[in-house]
XYZ file of C-alpha atoms in Angstrom:
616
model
C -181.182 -0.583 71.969
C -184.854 0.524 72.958
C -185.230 4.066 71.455
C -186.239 5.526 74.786
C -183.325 4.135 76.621
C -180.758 5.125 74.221
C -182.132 8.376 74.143
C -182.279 8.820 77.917
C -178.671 7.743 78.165
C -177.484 10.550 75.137
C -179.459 13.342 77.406
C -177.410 12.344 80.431
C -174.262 12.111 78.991
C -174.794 15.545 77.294
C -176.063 17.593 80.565
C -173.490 16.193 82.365
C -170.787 16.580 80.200
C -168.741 19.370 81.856
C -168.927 17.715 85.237
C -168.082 14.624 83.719
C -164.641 15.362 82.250
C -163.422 17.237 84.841
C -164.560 14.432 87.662
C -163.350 11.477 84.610
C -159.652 14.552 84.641
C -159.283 14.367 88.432
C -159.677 10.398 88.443
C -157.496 9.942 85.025
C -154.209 11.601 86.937
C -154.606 9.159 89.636
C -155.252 6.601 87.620
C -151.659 7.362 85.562
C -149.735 7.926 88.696
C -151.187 4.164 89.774
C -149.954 2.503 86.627
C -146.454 4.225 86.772
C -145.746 3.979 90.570
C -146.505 0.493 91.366
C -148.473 0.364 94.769
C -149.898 3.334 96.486
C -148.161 2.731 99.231
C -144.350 3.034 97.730
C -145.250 6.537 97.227
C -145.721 6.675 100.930
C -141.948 7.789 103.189
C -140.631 5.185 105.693
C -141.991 6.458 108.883
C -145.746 6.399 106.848
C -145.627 2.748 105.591
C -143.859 1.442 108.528
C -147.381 2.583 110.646
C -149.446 1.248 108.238
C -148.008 -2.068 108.320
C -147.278 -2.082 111.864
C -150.112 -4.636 113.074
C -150.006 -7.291 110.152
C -148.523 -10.526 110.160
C -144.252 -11.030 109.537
C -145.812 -12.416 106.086
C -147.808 -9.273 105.255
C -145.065 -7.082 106.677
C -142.946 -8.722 104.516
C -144.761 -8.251 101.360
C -145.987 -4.906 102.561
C -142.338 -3.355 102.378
C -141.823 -4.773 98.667
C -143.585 -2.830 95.617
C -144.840 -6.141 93.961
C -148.000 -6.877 95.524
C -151.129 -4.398 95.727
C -152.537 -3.633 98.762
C -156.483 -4.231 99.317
C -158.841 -2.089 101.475
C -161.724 -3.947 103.181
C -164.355 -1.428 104.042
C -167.159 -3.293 106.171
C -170.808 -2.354 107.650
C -170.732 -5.484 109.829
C -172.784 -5.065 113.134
C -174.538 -8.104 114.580
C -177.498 -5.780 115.366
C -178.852 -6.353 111.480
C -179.012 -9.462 110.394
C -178.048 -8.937 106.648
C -174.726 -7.503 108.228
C -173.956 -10.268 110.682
C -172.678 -12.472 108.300
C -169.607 -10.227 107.609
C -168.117 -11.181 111.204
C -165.936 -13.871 109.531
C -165.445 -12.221 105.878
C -162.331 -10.341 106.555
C -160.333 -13.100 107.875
C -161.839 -15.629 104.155
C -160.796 -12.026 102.480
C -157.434 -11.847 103.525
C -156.481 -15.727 102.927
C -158.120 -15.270 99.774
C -156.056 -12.083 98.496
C -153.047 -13.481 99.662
C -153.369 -16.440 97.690
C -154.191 -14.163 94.308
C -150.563 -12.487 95.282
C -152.129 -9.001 96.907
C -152.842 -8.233 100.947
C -155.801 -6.962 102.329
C -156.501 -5.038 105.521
C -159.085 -4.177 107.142
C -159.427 -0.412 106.369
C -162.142 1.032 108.427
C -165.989 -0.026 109.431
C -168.951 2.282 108.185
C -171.870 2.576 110.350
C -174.950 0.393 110.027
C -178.283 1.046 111.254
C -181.220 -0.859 111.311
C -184.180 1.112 109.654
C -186.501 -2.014 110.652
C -185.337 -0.764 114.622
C -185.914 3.051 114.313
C -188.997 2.783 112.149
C -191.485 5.469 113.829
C -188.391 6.462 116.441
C -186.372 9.353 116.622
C -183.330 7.694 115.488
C -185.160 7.146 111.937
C -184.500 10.933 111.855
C -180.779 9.902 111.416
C -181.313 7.363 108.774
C -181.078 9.109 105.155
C -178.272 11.559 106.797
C -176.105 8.144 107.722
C -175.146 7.690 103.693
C -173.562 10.771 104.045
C -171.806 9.761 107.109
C -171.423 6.883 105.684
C -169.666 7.983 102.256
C -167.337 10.337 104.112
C -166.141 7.207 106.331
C -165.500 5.595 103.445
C -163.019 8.016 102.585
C -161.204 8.457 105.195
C -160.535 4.160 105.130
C -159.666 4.652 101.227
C -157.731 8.166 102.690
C -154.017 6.787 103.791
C -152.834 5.751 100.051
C -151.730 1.891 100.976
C -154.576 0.564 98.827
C -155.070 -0.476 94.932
C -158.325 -1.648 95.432
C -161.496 -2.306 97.494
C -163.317 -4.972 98.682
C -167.219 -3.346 100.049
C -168.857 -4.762 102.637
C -172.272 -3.461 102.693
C -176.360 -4.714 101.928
C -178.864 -2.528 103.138
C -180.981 0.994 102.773
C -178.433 3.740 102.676
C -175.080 1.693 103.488
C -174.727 -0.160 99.926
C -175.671 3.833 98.402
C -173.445 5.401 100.889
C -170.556 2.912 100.265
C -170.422 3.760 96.229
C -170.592 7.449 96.732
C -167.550 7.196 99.054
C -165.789 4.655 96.390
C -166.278 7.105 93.506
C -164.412 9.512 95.021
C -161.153 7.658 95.156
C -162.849 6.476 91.721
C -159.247 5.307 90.123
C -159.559 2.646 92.642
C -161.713 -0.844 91.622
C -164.418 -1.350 93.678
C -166.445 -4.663 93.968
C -169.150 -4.897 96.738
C -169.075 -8.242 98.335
C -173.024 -9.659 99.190
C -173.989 -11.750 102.395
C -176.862 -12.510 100.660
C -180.698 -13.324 102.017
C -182.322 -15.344 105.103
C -184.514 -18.145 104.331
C -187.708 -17.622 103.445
C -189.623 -16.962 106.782
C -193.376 -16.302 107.504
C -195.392 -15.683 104.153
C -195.652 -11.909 103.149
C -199.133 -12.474 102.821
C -199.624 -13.696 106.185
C -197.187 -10.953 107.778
C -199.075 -8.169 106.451
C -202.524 -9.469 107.637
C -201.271 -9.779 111.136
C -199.797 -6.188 111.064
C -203.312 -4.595 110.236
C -204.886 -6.789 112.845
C -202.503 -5.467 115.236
C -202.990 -1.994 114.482
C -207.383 -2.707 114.616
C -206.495 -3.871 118.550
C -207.339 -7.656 117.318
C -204.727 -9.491 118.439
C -202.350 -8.091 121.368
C -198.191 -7.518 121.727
C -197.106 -11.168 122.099
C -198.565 -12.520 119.217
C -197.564 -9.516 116.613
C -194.007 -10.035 118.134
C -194.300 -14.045 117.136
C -195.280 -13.122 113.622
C -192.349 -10.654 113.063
C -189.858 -13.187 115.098
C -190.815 -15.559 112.026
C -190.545 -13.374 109.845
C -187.248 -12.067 110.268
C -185.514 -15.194 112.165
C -181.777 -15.755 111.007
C -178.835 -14.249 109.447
C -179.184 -12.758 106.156
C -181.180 -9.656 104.624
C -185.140 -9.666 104.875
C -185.971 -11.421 102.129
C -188.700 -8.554 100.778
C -188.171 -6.505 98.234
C -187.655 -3.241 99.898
C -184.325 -0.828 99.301
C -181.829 -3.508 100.247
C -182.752 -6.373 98.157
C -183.244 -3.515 95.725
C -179.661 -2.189 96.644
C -178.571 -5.546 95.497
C -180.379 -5.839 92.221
C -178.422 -2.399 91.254
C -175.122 -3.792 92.187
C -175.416 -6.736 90.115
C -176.716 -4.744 87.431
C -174.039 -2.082 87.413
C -171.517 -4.345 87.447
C -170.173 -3.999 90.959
C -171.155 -7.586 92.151
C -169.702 -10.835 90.402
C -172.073 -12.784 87.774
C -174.948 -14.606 90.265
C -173.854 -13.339 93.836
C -176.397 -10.949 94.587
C -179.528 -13.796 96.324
C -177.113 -16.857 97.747
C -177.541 -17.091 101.255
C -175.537 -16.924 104.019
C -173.989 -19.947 105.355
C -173.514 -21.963 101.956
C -170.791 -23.116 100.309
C -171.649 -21.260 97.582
C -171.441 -18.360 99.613
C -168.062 -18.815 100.920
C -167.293 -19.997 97.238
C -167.744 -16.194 96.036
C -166.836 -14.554 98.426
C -163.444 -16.203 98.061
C -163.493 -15.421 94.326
C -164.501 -11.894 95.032
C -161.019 -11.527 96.810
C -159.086 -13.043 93.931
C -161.132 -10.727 91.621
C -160.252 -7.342 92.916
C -156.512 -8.610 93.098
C -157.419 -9.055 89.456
C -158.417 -5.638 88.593
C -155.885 -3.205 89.810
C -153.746 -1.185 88.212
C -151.129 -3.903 88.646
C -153.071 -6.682 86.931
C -154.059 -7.302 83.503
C -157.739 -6.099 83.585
C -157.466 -2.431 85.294
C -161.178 -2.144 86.112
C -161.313 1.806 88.049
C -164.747 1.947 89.781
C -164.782 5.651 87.725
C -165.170 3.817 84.382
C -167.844 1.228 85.869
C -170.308 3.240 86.445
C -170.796 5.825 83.504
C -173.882 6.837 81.896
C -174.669 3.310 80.601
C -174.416 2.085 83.770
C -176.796 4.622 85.903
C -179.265 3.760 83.160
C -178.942 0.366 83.596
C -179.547 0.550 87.289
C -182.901 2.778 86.476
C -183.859 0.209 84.089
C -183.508 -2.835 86.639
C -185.149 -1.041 89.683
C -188.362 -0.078 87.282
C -188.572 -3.846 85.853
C -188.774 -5.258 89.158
C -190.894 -2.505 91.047
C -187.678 -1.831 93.523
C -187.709 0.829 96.213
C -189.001 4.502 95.944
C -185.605 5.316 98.291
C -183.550 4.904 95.174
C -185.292 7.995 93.021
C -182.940 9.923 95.474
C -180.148 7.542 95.890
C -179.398 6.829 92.569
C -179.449 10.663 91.681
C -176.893 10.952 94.589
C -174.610 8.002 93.035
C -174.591 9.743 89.821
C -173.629 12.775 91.237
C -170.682 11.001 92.934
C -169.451 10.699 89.533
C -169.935 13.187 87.570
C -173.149 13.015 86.246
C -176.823 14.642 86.897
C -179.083 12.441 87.103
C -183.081 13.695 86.857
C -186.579 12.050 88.034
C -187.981 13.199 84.711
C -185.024 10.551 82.892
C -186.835 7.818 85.629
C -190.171 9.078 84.356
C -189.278 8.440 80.811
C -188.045 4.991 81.410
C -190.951 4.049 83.827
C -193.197 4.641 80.483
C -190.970 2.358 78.462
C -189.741 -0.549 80.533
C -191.993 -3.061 81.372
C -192.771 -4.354 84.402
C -191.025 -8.471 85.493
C -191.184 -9.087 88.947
C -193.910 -10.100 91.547
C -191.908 -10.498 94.856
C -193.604 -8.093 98.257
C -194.805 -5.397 98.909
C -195.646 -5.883 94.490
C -196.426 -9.591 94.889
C -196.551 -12.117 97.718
C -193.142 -13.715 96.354
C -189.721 -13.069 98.200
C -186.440 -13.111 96.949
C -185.395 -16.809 97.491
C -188.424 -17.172 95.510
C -187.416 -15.248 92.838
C -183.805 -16.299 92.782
C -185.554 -20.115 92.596
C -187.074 -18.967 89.174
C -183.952 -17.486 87.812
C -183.067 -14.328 89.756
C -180.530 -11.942 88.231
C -179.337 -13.865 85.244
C -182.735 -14.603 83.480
C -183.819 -11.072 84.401
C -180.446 -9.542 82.825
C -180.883 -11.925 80.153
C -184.228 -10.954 79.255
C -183.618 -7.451 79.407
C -181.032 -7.631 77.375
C -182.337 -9.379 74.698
C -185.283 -6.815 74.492
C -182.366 -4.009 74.170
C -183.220 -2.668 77.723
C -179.846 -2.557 78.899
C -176.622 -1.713 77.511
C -174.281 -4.539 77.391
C -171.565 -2.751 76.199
C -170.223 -1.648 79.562
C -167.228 -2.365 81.765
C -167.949 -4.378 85.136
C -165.917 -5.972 87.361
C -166.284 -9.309 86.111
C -164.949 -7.790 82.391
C -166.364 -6.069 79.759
C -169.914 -6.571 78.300
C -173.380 -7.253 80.824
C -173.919 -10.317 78.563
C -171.335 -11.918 81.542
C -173.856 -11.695 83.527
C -176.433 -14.145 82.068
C -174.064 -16.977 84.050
C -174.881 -18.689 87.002
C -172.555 -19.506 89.752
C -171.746 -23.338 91.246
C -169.356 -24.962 92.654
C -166.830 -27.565 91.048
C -164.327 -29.001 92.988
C -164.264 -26.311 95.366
C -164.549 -23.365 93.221
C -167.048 -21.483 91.264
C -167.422 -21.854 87.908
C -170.023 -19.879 85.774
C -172.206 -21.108 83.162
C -174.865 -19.180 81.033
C -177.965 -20.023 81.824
C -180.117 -20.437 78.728
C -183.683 -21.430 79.889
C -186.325 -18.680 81.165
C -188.158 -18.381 84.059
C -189.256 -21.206 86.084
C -192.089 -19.511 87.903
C -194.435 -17.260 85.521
C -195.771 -15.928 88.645
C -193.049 -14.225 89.736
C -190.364 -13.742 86.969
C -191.642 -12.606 83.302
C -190.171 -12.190 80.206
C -190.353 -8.344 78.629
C -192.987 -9.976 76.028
C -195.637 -11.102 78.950
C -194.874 -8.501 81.934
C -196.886 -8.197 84.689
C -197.611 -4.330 83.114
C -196.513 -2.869 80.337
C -194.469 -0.103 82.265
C -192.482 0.478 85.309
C -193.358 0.110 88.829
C -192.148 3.424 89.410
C -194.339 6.767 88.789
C -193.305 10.886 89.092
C -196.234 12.637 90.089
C -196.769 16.443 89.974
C -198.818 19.739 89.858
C -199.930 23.164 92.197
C -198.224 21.043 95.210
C -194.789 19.972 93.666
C -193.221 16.977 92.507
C -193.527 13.559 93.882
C -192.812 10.186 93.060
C -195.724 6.999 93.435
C -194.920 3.417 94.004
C -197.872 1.988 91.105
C -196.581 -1.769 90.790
C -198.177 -1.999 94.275
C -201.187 -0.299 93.735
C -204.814 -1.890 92.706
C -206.019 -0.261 89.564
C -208.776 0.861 91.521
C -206.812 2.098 94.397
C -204.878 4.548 91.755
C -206.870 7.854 91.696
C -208.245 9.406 94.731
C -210.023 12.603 95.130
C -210.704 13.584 98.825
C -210.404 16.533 101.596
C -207.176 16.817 103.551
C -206.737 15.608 106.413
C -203.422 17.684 107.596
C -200.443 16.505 110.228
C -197.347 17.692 111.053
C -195.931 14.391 111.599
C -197.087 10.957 111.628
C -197.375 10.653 115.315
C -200.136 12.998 115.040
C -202.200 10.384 112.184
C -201.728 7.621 114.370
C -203.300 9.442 117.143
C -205.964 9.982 114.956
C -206.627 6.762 113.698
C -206.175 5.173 117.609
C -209.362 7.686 118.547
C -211.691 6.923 116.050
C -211.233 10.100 114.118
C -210.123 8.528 110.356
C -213.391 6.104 110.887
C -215.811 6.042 107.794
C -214.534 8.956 105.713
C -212.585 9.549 102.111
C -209.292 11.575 103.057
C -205.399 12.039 101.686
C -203.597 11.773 104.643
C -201.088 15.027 104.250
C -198.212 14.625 106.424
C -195.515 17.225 106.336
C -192.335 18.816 107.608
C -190.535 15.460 107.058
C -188.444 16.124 104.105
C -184.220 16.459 104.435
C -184.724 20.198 105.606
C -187.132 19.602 108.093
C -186.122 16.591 110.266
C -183.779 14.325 107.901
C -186.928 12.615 105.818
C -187.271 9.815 108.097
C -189.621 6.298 106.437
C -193.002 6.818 107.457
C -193.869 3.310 106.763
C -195.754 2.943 110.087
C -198.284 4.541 108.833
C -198.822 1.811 105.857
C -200.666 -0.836 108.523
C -203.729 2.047 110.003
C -204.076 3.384 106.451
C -204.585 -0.422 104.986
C -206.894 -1.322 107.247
C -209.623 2.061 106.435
C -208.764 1.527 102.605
C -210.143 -2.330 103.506
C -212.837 -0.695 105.233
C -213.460 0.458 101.774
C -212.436 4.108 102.695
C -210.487 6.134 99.553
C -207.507 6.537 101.444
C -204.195 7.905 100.093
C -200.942 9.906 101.498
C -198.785 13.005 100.233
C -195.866 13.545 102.341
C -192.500 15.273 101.710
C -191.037 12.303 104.088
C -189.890 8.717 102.577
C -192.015 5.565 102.928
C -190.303 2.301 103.459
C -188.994 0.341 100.702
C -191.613 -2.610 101.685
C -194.668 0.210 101.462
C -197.624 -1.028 99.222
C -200.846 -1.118 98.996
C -202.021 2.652 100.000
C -201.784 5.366 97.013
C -199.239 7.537 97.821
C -197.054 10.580 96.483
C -193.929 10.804 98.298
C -190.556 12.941 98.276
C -192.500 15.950 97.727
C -190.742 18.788 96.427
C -190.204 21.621 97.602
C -190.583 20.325 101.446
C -192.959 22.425 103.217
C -189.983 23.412 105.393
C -188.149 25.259 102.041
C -191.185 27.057 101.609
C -193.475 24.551 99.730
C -196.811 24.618 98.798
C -197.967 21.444 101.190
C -197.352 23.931 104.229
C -200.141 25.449 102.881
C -202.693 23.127 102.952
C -205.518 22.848 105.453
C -208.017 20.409 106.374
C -210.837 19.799 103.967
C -208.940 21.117 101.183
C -209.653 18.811 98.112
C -206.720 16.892 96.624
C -206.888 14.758 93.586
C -203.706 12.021 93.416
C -203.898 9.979 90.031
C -201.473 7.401 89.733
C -202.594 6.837 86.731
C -201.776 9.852 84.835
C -199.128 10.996 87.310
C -201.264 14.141 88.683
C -200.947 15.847 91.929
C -203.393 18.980 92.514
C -204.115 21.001 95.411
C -207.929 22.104 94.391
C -208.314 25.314 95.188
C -208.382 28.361 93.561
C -204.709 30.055 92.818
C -206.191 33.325 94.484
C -207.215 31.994 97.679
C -203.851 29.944 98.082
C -202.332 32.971 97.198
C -203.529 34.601 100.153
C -202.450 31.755 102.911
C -199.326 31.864 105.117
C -197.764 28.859 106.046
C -199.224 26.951 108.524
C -197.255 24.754 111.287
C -193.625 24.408 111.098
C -190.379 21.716 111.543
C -188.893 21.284 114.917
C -186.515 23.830 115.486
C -182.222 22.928 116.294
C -183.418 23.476 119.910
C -186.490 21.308 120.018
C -184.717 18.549 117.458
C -182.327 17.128 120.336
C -182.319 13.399 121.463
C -181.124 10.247 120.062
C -178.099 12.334 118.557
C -180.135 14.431 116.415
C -178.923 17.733 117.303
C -175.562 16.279 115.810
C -176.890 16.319 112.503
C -178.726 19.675 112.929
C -175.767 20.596 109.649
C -176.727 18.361 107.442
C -180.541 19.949 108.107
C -179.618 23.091 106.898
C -176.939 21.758 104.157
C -179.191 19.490 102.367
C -180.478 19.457 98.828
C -183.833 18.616 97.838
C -185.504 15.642 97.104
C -185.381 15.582 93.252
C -181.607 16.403 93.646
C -180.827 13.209 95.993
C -181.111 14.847 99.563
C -177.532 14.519 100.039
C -175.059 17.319 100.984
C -172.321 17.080 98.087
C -171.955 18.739 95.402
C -171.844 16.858 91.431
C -168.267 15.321 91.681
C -166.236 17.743 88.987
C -169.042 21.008 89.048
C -167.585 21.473 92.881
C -167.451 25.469 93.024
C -169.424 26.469 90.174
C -172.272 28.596 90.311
């Protein structure tokens, strides 16, 4: 194993020891009781079972009263609104035929909510977005909640769902869990091309119809967008934990090969219960080998900023405490691989074409970047996952792949990366902590010192930049009050396209916000996540206009430039939205989750570290 990764691992196993054992003690007991009892559901009395059997088939009902088959809960986030969800319409009915043919049944537990964050970026609804993994990791308990199930089939791809999903699995954690992929759209408009058109749009060169023509090819069929933003990300971490099959993380909809694993994904979890011969709890997947193994994979391939938070809120799910400075310490020692956008104009079909997950798991393996001696749900050791999928005869088969990349450009081994560390970069000083996307950065886009220019949200930049006002001068764009506190730390990733265009201009141009930015946000320097949020009494409310700011990428610096005296001396200026004023779009039903919610650097979720619940 690298040094650095080992050690990493040993410092979050040791912090997190206490919280650990007693999340690992709660699981274990459940995990007995399912080995002795037989099905969950025998445990449950007549008038119980007979309700939760009531609307299956004669067949199910049949099998369903007896205590030899295990019982399989399908937990979906299909809507036909996003198009990597539509594909799930017809997976519960291949599911079902599937598990019953392995010897189990599966019902259809309960749906999570979905939404779109390419629909509410810049609305009020994006206000909503982080706070839905919450929402949906508690309705993921109450499907897993009515004891008829030894295991779980997860239907989920994108931003906070996939995130969201795992926390609520890890709580019934003596249950398998094995997320099932739809997989990505064809490859639609080039990147390169879409990104262009965006900045014209926002310079007033080209009107409404043809922007909407551009994004209409870009994201034109069933299947995730095919950049690399915080769902194709979301898939790269399944695969690498363990919690997809070898290979099905970047087939596409519609295949055979599709329908080929999604079938086997059935037979698997039927596989993996307590009742099987390979017990595979979802509590013992993902341990400290594991979470490291996801940080590893997201900083290789220059995946989304969103995960600095959701990752620390998986771990937390079970049992551990995850930190940015452990991300920090990896970003310095694992190298960058991938080129796909906003780091490169590739997509995913292109890099799946030059070897996707199993040359990348291979490689990174070989260089002792990853533990392979972990548990997934395919068996034990990651090494299974240097196979690729295909179909013989109707059914998959998996065979290790033993050449490298086939495109240079966009896949690299560890010994010719694209950099010699991690797209990923923590960032901090007099203003807080922040984390910087770098894999998307020029080198000479990396360090910018500049006056403030201050909002309180990004309506108020774009106003700005509309009227002229951002025209022909250096500035860091400071945009506040957006963290979990303030309004729910909605993506500010419209404000990627003005900013572009005055850093073209040749403008030094860079952001620090206490908000998000997309997962498809390049290009523009910027520190993001800040913490503390100027709503919790950070030092960004602080800040005024024509205050100078250095951001270096490079070094990972973030410094307000004025004396400590004079800050000293300031009261906060502006302020969030209050309960009152934060109404519309369903807001004011989150306004608890606003006051409930943790920092940044502590995942911005509102539970506690699964096994430290009630300690000090």
């Amino acid at each position: 194993m690298h040094r650095t990764v080992q050690e990493v691992t040993e410092r979050v196993a040791a912090r997190s020891a206490r919280s650990r054992a007693a999340y690992l003690d709660r699981v274990g007991a459940a995990a007995r009781e399912a080995r002795e009892r037989g099905p969950a559901r025998t445990a449950l009395g007549c008038a119980n079972l007979a309700h939760g059997f009531a609307a299956c088939s004669p067949a199910d009902k049949l099998a369903l009263r007896g205590a030899e088959r295990p019982g399989v809960a399908i937990v979906s986030a299909y809507n036909d609104m996003l198009s990597a969800h539509q594909p799930y319409e017809t997976y519960p009915a291949i599911l079902k035929d599937a598990v019953r043919e392995a010897g189990g049944v599966a019902q259809f537990a309960g749906g999570v909510p979905a939404m779109c964050d390419g629909v509410t970026q810049g609305r009020p609804g994006m206000e909503l977005s982080l706070y839905s993994r919450e929402v949906i990791a508690m309705a993921t308990a109450i499907a897993l909640s009515h004891d008829m199930f030894d295991g779980s089939l997860l239907l989920g791809v994108c931003d906070k769902i996939v995130p969201g999903l795992l926390i609520g699995a890890l709580h019934f954690g003596h249950l398998p869990a094995l997320f099932v992929p739809a997989g990505p759209m064809p490859s639609g408009l080039p990147n390169k091309v879409k990104a262009r058109t965006r900045q014209l749009f926002a310079e007033g060169k080209i009107g409404r119809g043809a922007m909407l023509e551009a994004e209409a090819k870009s994201y034109h069929s069933p299947g995730t967008c095919t950049f690399y933003g915080t769902a194709n990300s979301n898939q790269v971490l399944m695969e690498v934990m363990g919690l997809h099959l070898p290979g099905a993380t970047f087939v596409n909809p519609g295949t055979e090969l599709r329908d080929g694993l999604t079938r086997a994904a059935a037979r698997r979890v039927v596989e993996i219960t307590a009742h099987g011969d390979e017990y595979t709890p979802v509590a013992e997947v993902v341990d400290e080998k594991a979470l490291v193994n996801a940080a590893v994979a997201l900083l290789a391939t220059g995946g989304s900023t969103n995960h600095t938070m959701h990752l620390v809120a998986i771990a937390a799910a079970a049992g551990f405490e995850l930190r940015w400075d452990d991300l920090a310490e990896l970003s310095r020692a694992v190298p960058l691989l991938t080129r796909m956008y906003p780091n490169g104009q590739a997509d995913v079909n292109h890099f799946q074409a030059a070897g996707g997950m199993q040359v990348l798991i291979g490689d990174l393996l070989s260089a002792g970047l990853l533990h392979e001696d972990v548990l997934t749900v395919a068996g034990r050791g990651l090494s299974l996952y240097r196979s690729t999928p295909e179909l013989k005869e109707g059914e998959v088969v998996w065979t290790e792949r033993a050449a490298g990349s086939a495109d240079l450009d966009v896949l690299r081994p560890p010994a010719e990366p694209f950099a010699p560390d991690g797209g990923i970069q923590m960032v901090g000083g007099n203003l807080g902590r922040a984390v910087g996307k770098v894999s998307a950065i020029r080198p000479e886009h990396r360090v910018v010192r500049a006056p403030a220019r201050v909002f309180d949200d990004q309506a108020g930049l774009l106003a700005a930049f509309e009227a002229g006002e951002l025209d022909g001068r250096d500035f860091i764009a400071v945009v506040r009050y957006q963290g979990p506190s303030a309004n729910g730390m909605p993506e500010l990733h419209k404000l990627t396209p003005p900013l572009a265009v005055l850093q073209d201009r040749g403008q030094r141009v860079a952001l620090v916000t206490d908000g998000r930015m997309s997962g498809a946000s390049g290009k523009v320097p910027a520190a993001i996540h800040l913490s503390p949020e100027a709503a919790d009494g950070g030092p960004l409310a602080l800040v005024r206009d024509g205050d100078p700011i250095l951001l270096d990428l490079t070094t990972g610096t973030l410094e307000l430039l004025v004396p400590a005296g004079e800050l000293a001396g300031r009261e906060p200026d502006g302020r969030p939205a209050t309960d009152q004023e934060w109404v519309g779009t369903g807001r004011e039903l989150f306004a608890a989750f606003r006051r409930a919610a943790a920092p940044a650097d502590r995942g911005a979720g509102v539970f506690a570290i699964s096994g430290a619940e009630g300690r000090p």
